[in-house]
Coordinates of C-alpha atoms in Angstrom, one line a residue:
X1 CA 22.4 1.1 23.7
X2 CA 18.9 1.3 22.3
X3 CA 15.8 0.8 24.4
X4 CA 14.6 -2.8 24.5
X5 CA 11.6 -3.7 22.4
X6 CA 8.4 -2.5 24.1
X7 CA 6.3 -5.1 25.8
X8 CA 4.0 -2.6 27.5
X9 CA 0.4 -2.0 26.9
X10 CA -0.8 0.5 24.3
X11 CA -0.6 4.2 24.8
X12 CA -3.9 6.0 25.4
X13 CA -6.2 7.0 22.6
X14 CA -7.6 10.4 22.2
X15 CA -10.9 11.9 21.4
X16 CA -12.7 10.5 18.4
X17 CA -11.2 7.0 18.6
X18 CA -13.6 4.2 18.0
X19 CA -14.4 2.0 21.0
X20 CA -16.2 -1.0 19.5
X21 CA -15.1 -4.6 20.3
X22 CA -12.0 -5.3 18.2
X23 CA -11.9 -9.0 17.5
X24 CA -14.5 -9.4 14.8
X25 CA -13.4 -6.2 13.1
X26 CA -9.7 -7.2 13.3
X27 CA -10.5 -10.6 11.6
X28 CA -12.5 -8.8 8.9
X29 CA -9.9 -6.2 8.4
X30 CA -7.1 -8.7 7.8
X31 CA -9.1 -10.3 5.0
X32 CA -9.2 -6.9 3.5
X33 CA -5.4 -6.6 3.7
X34 CA -4.5 -6.9 0.0
X35 CA -7.0 -4.1 -0.9
X36 CA -5.7 -1.9 1.9
X37 CA -2.1 -2.4 0.7
X38 CA -3.1 -1.5 -2.8
X39 CA -4.9 1.6 -1.6
X40 CA -1.8 2.6 0.4
X41 CA 0.3 2.1 -2.8
X42 CA -2.0 4.2 -4.9
X43 CA -1.8 7.1 -2.5
X44 CA 2.0 6.9 -2.0
X45 CA 2.6 6.6 -5.7
X46 CA 0.6 9.8 -6.3
X47 CA 2.3 11.8 -3.6
X48 CA 5.7 10.7 -4.8
X49 CA 4.7 11.4 -8.4
X50 CA 4.1 15.0 -7.3
X51 CA 7.4 15.1 -5.5
X52 CA 9.3 13.5 -8.4
X53 CA 7.7 15.9 -10.9
X54 CA 9.0 18.8 -8.9
X55 CA 12.5 17.2 -8.5
X56 CA 12.7 16.6 -12.3
X57 CA 11.4 20.1 -13.1
X58 CA 14.0 21.5 -10.7
X59 CA 16.7 19.8 -12.6
X60 CA 15.4 21.0 -16.0
X61 CA 13.6 24.4 -15.9
X62 CA 12.6 25.8 -12.5
X63 CA 16.0 27.4 -11.8
X64 CA 15.9 29.8 -14.8
X65 CA 12.0 30.2 -14.6
X66 CA 11.9 31.3 -10.9
X67 CA 15.5 32.1 -10.0
X68 CA 17.1 33.8 -13.0
X69 CA 20.8 34.3 -12.8
X70 CA 23.8 34.6 -15.0
X71 CA 25.4 31.7 -13.2
X72 CA 23.9 28.3 -13.9
X73 CA 25.3 26.9 -10.6
X74 CA 23.5 29.6 -8.6
X75 CA 20.2 29.0 -10.4
X76 CA 20.5 25.2 -9.8
X77 CA 21.4 25.8 -6.1
X78 CA 18.3 28.1 -5.8
X79 CA 16.0 25.5 -7.4
X80 CA 17.4 22.7 -5.2
X81 CA 17.1 24.9 -2.1
X82 CA 13.4 25.2 -2.9
X83 CA 13.4 21.4 -3.3
X84 CA 15.0 21.1 0.2
X85 CA 12.5 23.6 1.6
X86 CA 9.8 20.9 1.4
X87 CA 11.9 18.7 3.6
X88 CA 12.2 21.4 6.3
X89 CA 8.4 21.4 6.7
X90 CA 8.2 17.6 6.8
X91 CA 8.8 17.5 10.6
X92 CA 5.8 19.8 11.1
X93 CA 3.8 17.3 9.0
X94 CA 5.0 14.6 11.4
X95 CA 3.6 16.6 14.3
X96 CA 0.3 17.4 12.6
X97 CA -0.5 14.1 10.9
X98 CA 1.2 12.0 13.6
X99 CA -1.1 13.4 16.2
X100 CA -4.1 12.9 13.9
X101 CA -3.0 9.3 13.0
X102 CA -2.2 8.3 16.6
X103 CA -5.3 9.9 18.2
X104 CA -8.0 9.9 15.5
X105 CA -7.0 7.2 13.1
X106 CA -4.6 6.3 10.3
X107 CA -7.1 6.7 7.5
X108 CA -8.2 10.2 8.4
X109 CA -4.6 11.4 8.4
X110 CA -3.9 9.8 5.0
X111 CA -6.9 11.3 3.3
X112 CA -5.9 14.8 4.6
X113 CA -2.3 14.4 3.6
X114 CA -3.2 13.4 0.0
X115 CA -5.6 16.3 -0.4
X116 CA -3.1 18.8 0.8
X117 CA -0.4 17.4 -1.6
X118 CA -2.8 17.6 -4.5
X119 CA -3.8 21.2 -3.9
X120 CA -0.1 22.3 -3.5
X121 CA 1.0 20.4 -6.6
X122 CA -1.7 21.8 -8.9
X123 CA -0.9 25.2 -7.5
X124 CA 2.7 24.9 -8.7
X125 CA 1.5 24.2 -12.2
X126 CA -0.6 27.4 -12.1
X127 CA 2.2 29.7 -10.8
X128 CA 3.4 32.8 -12.7
X129 CA 7.2 32.8 -13.4
X130 CA 9.7 35.4 -12.2
X131 CA 9.4 37.2 -15.6
X132 CA 5.7 37.7 -15.0
X133 CA 5.4 38.3 -11.2
X134 CA 8.9 39.2 -10.1
X135 CA 9.8 38.2 -6.5
X136 CA 6.3 37.1 -5.8
X137 CA 6.8 34.0 -8.0
X138 CA 9.6 32.4 -6.0
X139 CA 7.9 33.3 -2.7
X140 CA 4.7 31.5 -3.9
X141 CA 6.8 28.6 -5.1
X142 CA 8.5 28.2 -1.8
X143 CA 5.1 28.4 0.0
X144 CA 3.6 25.6 -2.1
X145 CA 6.7 23.5 -1.6
X146 CA 6.4 23.9 2.2
X147 CA 2.8 22.7 1.9
X148 CA 4.0 19.7 -0.1
X149 CA 6.5 18.9 2.6
X150 CA 3.9 19.2 5.3
X151 CA 1.8 16.6 3.4
X152 CA 4.8 14.2 3.0
X153 CA 5.4 14.4 6.7
X154 CA 2.2 12.4 7.2
X155 CA 2.1 10.2 4.1
X156 CA 4.8 7.5 4.5
X157 CA 4.0 6.6 8.1
X158 CA 0.3 6.4 7.5
X159 CA 0.6 4.4 4.3
X160 CA 2.9 1.7 5.7
X161 CA 1.0 1.5 9.0
X162 CA -2.4 1.0 7.4
X163 CA -0.9 -1.8 5.3
X164 CA 1.1 -3.4 8.2
X165 CA -1.6 -3.2 10.8
X166 CA -4.1 -5.0 8.4
X167 CA -1.5 -7.7 7.6
X168 CA -2.0 -11.4 8.6
X169 CA 0.5 -12.9 11.0
X170 CA 4.0 -13.5 9.6
X171 CA 3.5 -11.3 6.6
X172 CA 3.8 -7.8 8.1
X173 CA 6.9 -6.8 6.1
X174 CA 5.3 -8.1 2.9
X175 CA 2.2 -6.0 3.2
X176 CA 4.1 -2.9 4.6
X177 CA 6.5 -3.1 1.7
X178 CA 3.7 -2.6 -0.9
X179 CA 3.5 1.2 -0.5
X180 CA 7.3 1.2 -0.5
X181 CA 7.1 0.7 -4.3
X182 CA 5.3 4.1 -4.4
X183 CA 8.4 6.3 -4.6
X184 CA 9.9 4.5 -7.5
X185 CA 6.5 4.1 -9.2
X186 CA 5.9 7.8 -8.7
X187 CA 9.2 8.5 -10.4
X188 CA 8.4 6.2 -13.3
X189 CA 5.0 7.8 -13.7
X190 CA 6.5 11.2 -13.7
X191 CA 9.0 10.1 -16.3
X192 CA 6.2 8.6 -18.4
X193 CA 4.6 12.1 -18.4
X194 CA 7.7 14.3 -18.7
X195 CA 9.5 12.4 -21.5
X196 CA 6.5 12.5 -24.1
X197 CA 5.9 16.1 -23.1
X198 CA 9.5 17.0 -23.8
X199 CA 9.4 15.1 -27.1
X200 CA 6.2 16.9 -28.3
X201 CA 6.9 20.4 -27.0
X202 CA 10.7 20.3 -27.5
X203 CA 13.2 21.6 -24.9
X204 CA 12.3 25.3 -25.5
X205 CA 8.5 24.6 -25.4
X206 CA 9.0 22.6 -22.2
X207 CA 10.9 25.3 -20.5
X208 CA 8.4 28.0 -21.7
X209 CA 5.1 26.4 -20.8
X210 CA 4.8 22.6 -21.1
X211 CA 6.5 22.0 -17.7
X212 CA 3.2 22.9 -16.2
X213 CA 1.4 19.8 -17.7
X214 CA 2.8 17.2 -15.3
X215 CA 1.8 19.3 -12.3
X216 CA -1.8 19.9 -13.6
X217 CA -2.3 16.2 -14.4
X218 CA -2.0 15.6 -10.7
X219 CA -5.6 16.7 -10.3
X220 CA -6.9 13.5 -11.9
X221 CA -4.5 11.3 -9.9
X222 CA -5.5 12.9 -6.6
X223 CA -9.2 12.4 -7.3
X224 CA -8.6 8.7 -7.9
X225 CA -6.4 8.4 -4.8
X226 CA -9.0 10.1 -2.5
X227 CA -11.7 7.8 -3.8
X228 CA -9.5 4.7 -3.2
X229 CA -8.4 5.8 0.3
X230 CA -11.9 6.6 1.5
X231 CA -13.2 3.1 0.6
X232 CA -10.8 1.1 3.0
X233 CA -11.4 0.4 6.7
X234 CA -9.5 1.8 9.6
X235 CA -6.5 -0.1 11.1
X236 CA -7.7 -3.0 13.3
X237 CA -4.7 -2.4 15.6
X238 CA -5.7 1.2 16.1
X239 CA -9.3 0.2 16.8
X240 CA -8.2 -2.5 19.2
X241 CA -6.0 0.0 21.1
X242 CA -8.8 2.5 21.2
X243 CA -11.2 -0.1 22.5
X244 CA -8.8 -1.0 25.4
X245 CA -8.2 2.6 26.1
X246 CA -12.0 3.3 26.4
X247 CA -12.1 0.8 29.2
X248 CA -8.9 2.0 31.0
X249 CA -8.5 4.8 33.6
X250 CA -8.2 8.4 32.4
X251 CA -5.0 8.9 30.4
X252 CA -1.9 10.7 31.6
X253 CA -1.6 14.3 30.1
X254 CA 1.6 13.4 28.2
X255 CA -0.2 10.7 26.2
X256 CA -2.3 13.4 24.5
X257 CA 0.8 14.6 22.6
X258 CA 2.3 11.5 20.8
X259 CA 5.5 13.2 19.6
X260 CA 6.3 14.6 23.0
X261 CA 5.8 11.2 24.6
X262 CA 7.9 9.6 21.9
X263 CA 10.8 12.0 22.5
X264 CA 10.6 11.4 26.3
X265 CA 10.4 7.6 26.2
X266 CA 12.2 6.5 23.0
X267 CA 14.9 9.1 22.1
X268 CA 17.6 6.6 21.4
X269 CA 15.4 4.4 19.2
X270 CA 14.2 7.4 17.3
X271 CA 17.8 8.6 16.6
X272 CA 19.0 5.1 15.6
X273 CA 16.0 4.5 13.4
X274 CA 16.7 7.8 11.7
X275 CA 20.3 6.8 11.1
X276 CA 19.3 3.3 9.8
X277 CA 17.2 5.0 7.0
X278 CA 19.5 7.9 6.1
X279 CA 21.8 6.1 3.7
X280 CA 18.9 4.8 1.6
X281 CA 17.4 8.3 1.4
X282 CA 20.7 9.6 0.0
X283 CA 21.0 6.8 -2.6
X284 CA 17.4 7.5 -3.8
X285 CA 17.5 11.3 -4.1
X286 CA 21.0 11.6 -5.5
X287 CA 20.1 9.0 -8.2
X288 CA 16.6 10.0 -8.9
X289 CA 16.9 13.8 -8.5
X290 CA 20.4 15.2 -8.5
X291 CA 22.0 13.1 -11.2
X292 CA 19.3 14.1 -13.7
X293 CA 20.8 17.7 -13.4
X294 CA 24.4 16.8 -12.8
X295 CA 24.8 14.3 -15.7
X296 CA 23.5 16.6 -18.5
X297 CA 24.8 19.9 -17.2
X298 CA 28.3 18.9 -15.9
X299 CA 29.2 15.9 -17.9
X300 CA 27.2 16.4 -21.2
X301 CA 25.3 13.1 -20.8
X302 CA 22.0 13.3 -22.7
X303 CA 19.0 13.8 -20.5
X304 CA 17.2 10.9 -22.0
X305 CA 20.1 8.7 -21.1
X306 CA 19.9 9.7 -17.4
X307 CA 16.1 9.4 -17.3
X308 CA 16.3 6.0 -18.9
X309 CA 19.0 4.7 -16.6
X310 CA 17.2 6.0 -13.5
X311 CA 13.9 4.5 -14.7
X312 CA 15.3 1.1 -15.5
X313 CA 17.0 1.0 -12.1
X314 CA 13.8 2.1 -10.3
X315 CA 11.9 -0.6 -12.1
X316 CA 14.4 -3.2 -11.0
X317 CA 14.1 -2.0 -7.5
X318 CA 10.3 -2.3 -7.6
X319 CA 10.6 -5.9 -9.1
X320 CA 12.5 -7.2 -6.0
X321 CA 10.6 -5.1 -3.3
X322 CA 8.1 -7.8 -2.4
X323 CA 10.5 -10.8 -2.5
X324 CA 12.9 -8.9 -0.3
X325 CA 10.1 -8.1 2.2
X326 CA 9.0 -11.7 2.2
X327 CA 12.6 -12.7 2.9
X328 CA 12.7 -10.3 5.9
X329 CA 9.5 -11.9 7.2
X330 CA 11.3 -15.3 7.2
X331 CA 14.8 -14.5 8.4
X332 CA 14.4 -11.0 10.1
X333 CA 14.7 -7.4 9.1
X334 CA 18.3 -6.7 10.2
X335 CA 20.1 -9.4 8.1
X336 CA 18.4 -8.1 4.9
X337 CA 18.9 -4.5 5.7
X338 CA 22.5 -5.0 6.8
X339 CA 23.2 -6.8 3.5
X340 CA 21.8 -3.8 1.6
X341 CA 23.8 -1.3 3.7
X342 CA 27.1 -3.2 3.1
X343 CA 26.3 -3.4 -0.6
X344 CA 25.5 0.3 -0.9
X345 CA 28.7 1.2 1.0
X346 CA 30.8 -0.8 -1.5
X347 CA 28.9 0.1 -4.6
X348 CA 28.4 3.8 -4.1
X349 CA 31.7 4.9 -5.6
X350 CA 31.5 2.5 -8.7
X351 CA 27.9 3.5 -9.3
X352 CA 28.6 7.2 -9.6
X353 CA 32.0 6.7 -11.2
X354 CA 30.1 5.2 -14.1
X355 CA 28.9 8.7 -15.0
X356 CA 32.5 9.5 -16.1
X357 CA 32.2 7.0 -18.9
X358 CA 29.2 8.8 -20.4
X359 CA 28.2 5.3 -21.7
X360 CA 24.5 4.7 -21.5
X361 CA 24.7 0.9 -21.0
X362 CA 27.3 1.2 -18.2
X363 CA 25.4 3.9 -16.4
X364 CA 22.2 2.0 -16.7
X365 CA 23.8 -1.2 -15.3
X366 CA 25.5 0.7 -12.5
X367 CA 22.2 2.4 -11.5
X368 CA 20.3 -0.8 -11.7
X369 CA 22.6 -2.6 -9.3
X370 CA 22.6 0.4 -7.0
X371 CA 18.8 0.7 -6.8
X372 CA 18.4 -3.0 -6.3
X373 CA 20.8 -2.8 -3.3
X374 CA 18.8 0.1 -2.1
X375 CA 15.7 -2.1 -2.2
X376 CA 17.4 -4.4 0.4
X377 CA 17.4 -1.5 2.8
X378 CA 14.2 0.3 1.7
X379 CA 11.8 -2.6 1.6
X380 CA 12.1 -4.1 5.1
X381 CA 12.3 -0.6 6.7
X382 CA 8.6 -0.2 6.2
X383 CA 8.0 -2.9 8.9
X384 CA 11.2 -2.3 10.8
X385 CA 10.6 1.3 11.9
X386 CA 7.0 0.9 13.0
X387 CA 8.0 -2.2 15.0
X388 CA 10.3 -0.1 17.1
X389 CA 7.4 1.7 18.7
X390 CA 4.2 0.8 20.5
X391 CA 0.8 1.2 18.8
X392 CA -0.3 4.5 20.3
X393 CA 3.0 6.2 19.3
X394 CA 3.6 4.2 16.1
X395 CA 2.4 6.8 13.5
X396 CA 4.5 9.5 15.1
X397 CA 7.5 7.3 15.8
X398 CA 7.8 5.7 12.3
X399 CA 7.0 8.9 10.5
X400 CA 9.5 10.9 12.6
X401 CA 12.4 8.5 12.0
X402 CA 11.8 8.1 8.3
X403 CA 11.1 11.8 7.7
X404 CA 14.2 12.9 9.6
X405 CA 16.3 10.5 7.5
X406 CA 14.7 11.8 4.3
X407 CA 15.4 15.4 5.3
X408 CA 19.0 14.9 6.4
X409 CA 20.0 12.2 3.9
X410 CA 17.7 13.1 1.0
X411 CA 16.4 16.6 1.1
X412 CA 19.7 18.3 1.5
X413 CA 21.6 15.7 -0.7
X414 CA 21.2 17.7 -4.0
X415 CA 22.4 20.9 -2.2
X416 CA 25.4 19.2 -0.6
X417 CA 26.2 17.4 -3.9
X418 CA 26.0 20.7 -5.9
X419 CA 28.4 22.4 -3.4
X420 CA 30.8 19.4 -3.4
X421 CA 30.9 19.3 -7.2
X422 CA 31.6 23.0 -7.3
X423 CA 34.8 22.4 -5.4
X424 CA 35.8 18.9 -6.7
X425 CA 34.5 18.4 -10.2
X426 CA 34.3 14.6 -10.1
X427 CA 31.4 12.2 -9.8
X428 CA 33.5 10.2 -7.4
X429 CA 32.7 12.8 -4.8
X430 CA 29.0 11.7 -5.0
X431 CA 30.1 8.1 -4.3
X432 CA 32.2 9.0 -1.2
X433 CA 29.4 11.2 0.2
X434 CA 26.7 8.5 -0.4
X435 CA 28.9 5.7 0.9
X436 CA 29.6 7.6 4.1
X437 CA 25.9 8.0 4.8
X438 CA 25.3 4.3 4.0
X439 CA 28.1 3.4 6.5
X440 CA 26.2 5.5 9.1
X441 CA 23.1 3.4 8.4
X442 CA 25.1 0.2 8.8
X443 CA 26.4 1.2 12.2
X444 CA 22.9 2.2 13.4
X445 CA 21.4 -1.1 12.2
X446 CA 24.1 -2.9 14.2
X447 CA 23.0 -1.1 17.3
X448 CA 19.3 -1.7 16.9
X449 CA 17.4 -5.0 17.9
X450 CA 15.7 -7.4 15.6
X451 CA 12.0 -6.6 15.5
X452 CA 10.4 -9.3 13.4
X453 CA 8.8 -11.1 16.4
X454 CA 7.7 -7.9 18.2
X455 CA 4.1 -8.0 19.3
X456 CA 2.5 -5.5 17.0
X457 CA -0.8 -5.0 18.8
X458 CA 0.8 -3.3 21.8

């Protein structure tokens, strides 16, 4: 059974935490909540744009450019393995940025993560290919991917926390869900750049040089994102906890290491939280990343059809993100997320079976339903996971659960799917694989408590 919701006082703050009286700052910060939520959305959109650009480029050109092989499956596996490499470094990002966010402040961690992502993404756009640099090219690519993953390890937890901890009472899920639109917006933004580039440069021109353009454009986006994030205030909950800590006795040594304390005190909740988010990660990455390669290469579906279907589905998911979050503020997180999990279990096979039809309208409709069901799980989880942990462990706890789910359910999903389809050449395999992970999420949600009324300042 999971641990009961924490009612204890805050964990201790570390060096550098502010110790000013919290009440006036908290009231002022909550009036700033809409701007903070928007700032979190901007940063998350940019980071996921960078990730989506790489995912799409992996499906289209990076295999032959950096991992040339006479076997297309081998090249695709190598490109997707590099995609997965960034997920391997995400846990390190949780340790690094979770410590910064829980000890020094949410905003500082977010600014640092966005800057790191921008440097790594622009670096990918400047890399020489295998033809020019030989083995050095894939080594550099993997290195930059690891840095991207390190950044992503700190992005999600900080973005949703900054929004949630500024939120007025009774609207925590609503504000926390705003940055949840970032992954889909990032994908749409990447498609808005990649599709015109493909049209202008042509498939050969894109494979030769134009694939670099979306990566290099990240420079402009990161500058905008850094400006937005540096103009918002620190979380009032973090300031409040820091103020109480400054007046408390000296902290126990374990509290200086948030992730170690988390693993010691809340291992069950961390594992169940990870399981609750794993199915949604699989749906997102198999739909947004893997199918863009699988559809054209294995089934002969035009790339524009796949991009359009995924884009329309992502837009539909964005459209219901805020209403779904508001519903979870009213009736609870678990009922909404359980409905989404059940829906994804039942819809996974029909959704990917639609690929066999090669019909653009059918695929678009199936993807739209699937990504709207995903929103039922994905929108409330932004409040649900942070509410499982106390304030002084919240950045590390929420980030660790979400990133582990992304790594296990999302990062390796294209690799597993490529292997499965090499043995069973049918899109139904994708449905059974995804449905199985969504069933795991359903079981974990059933084992976790409702968190809507959890006191968030502790």
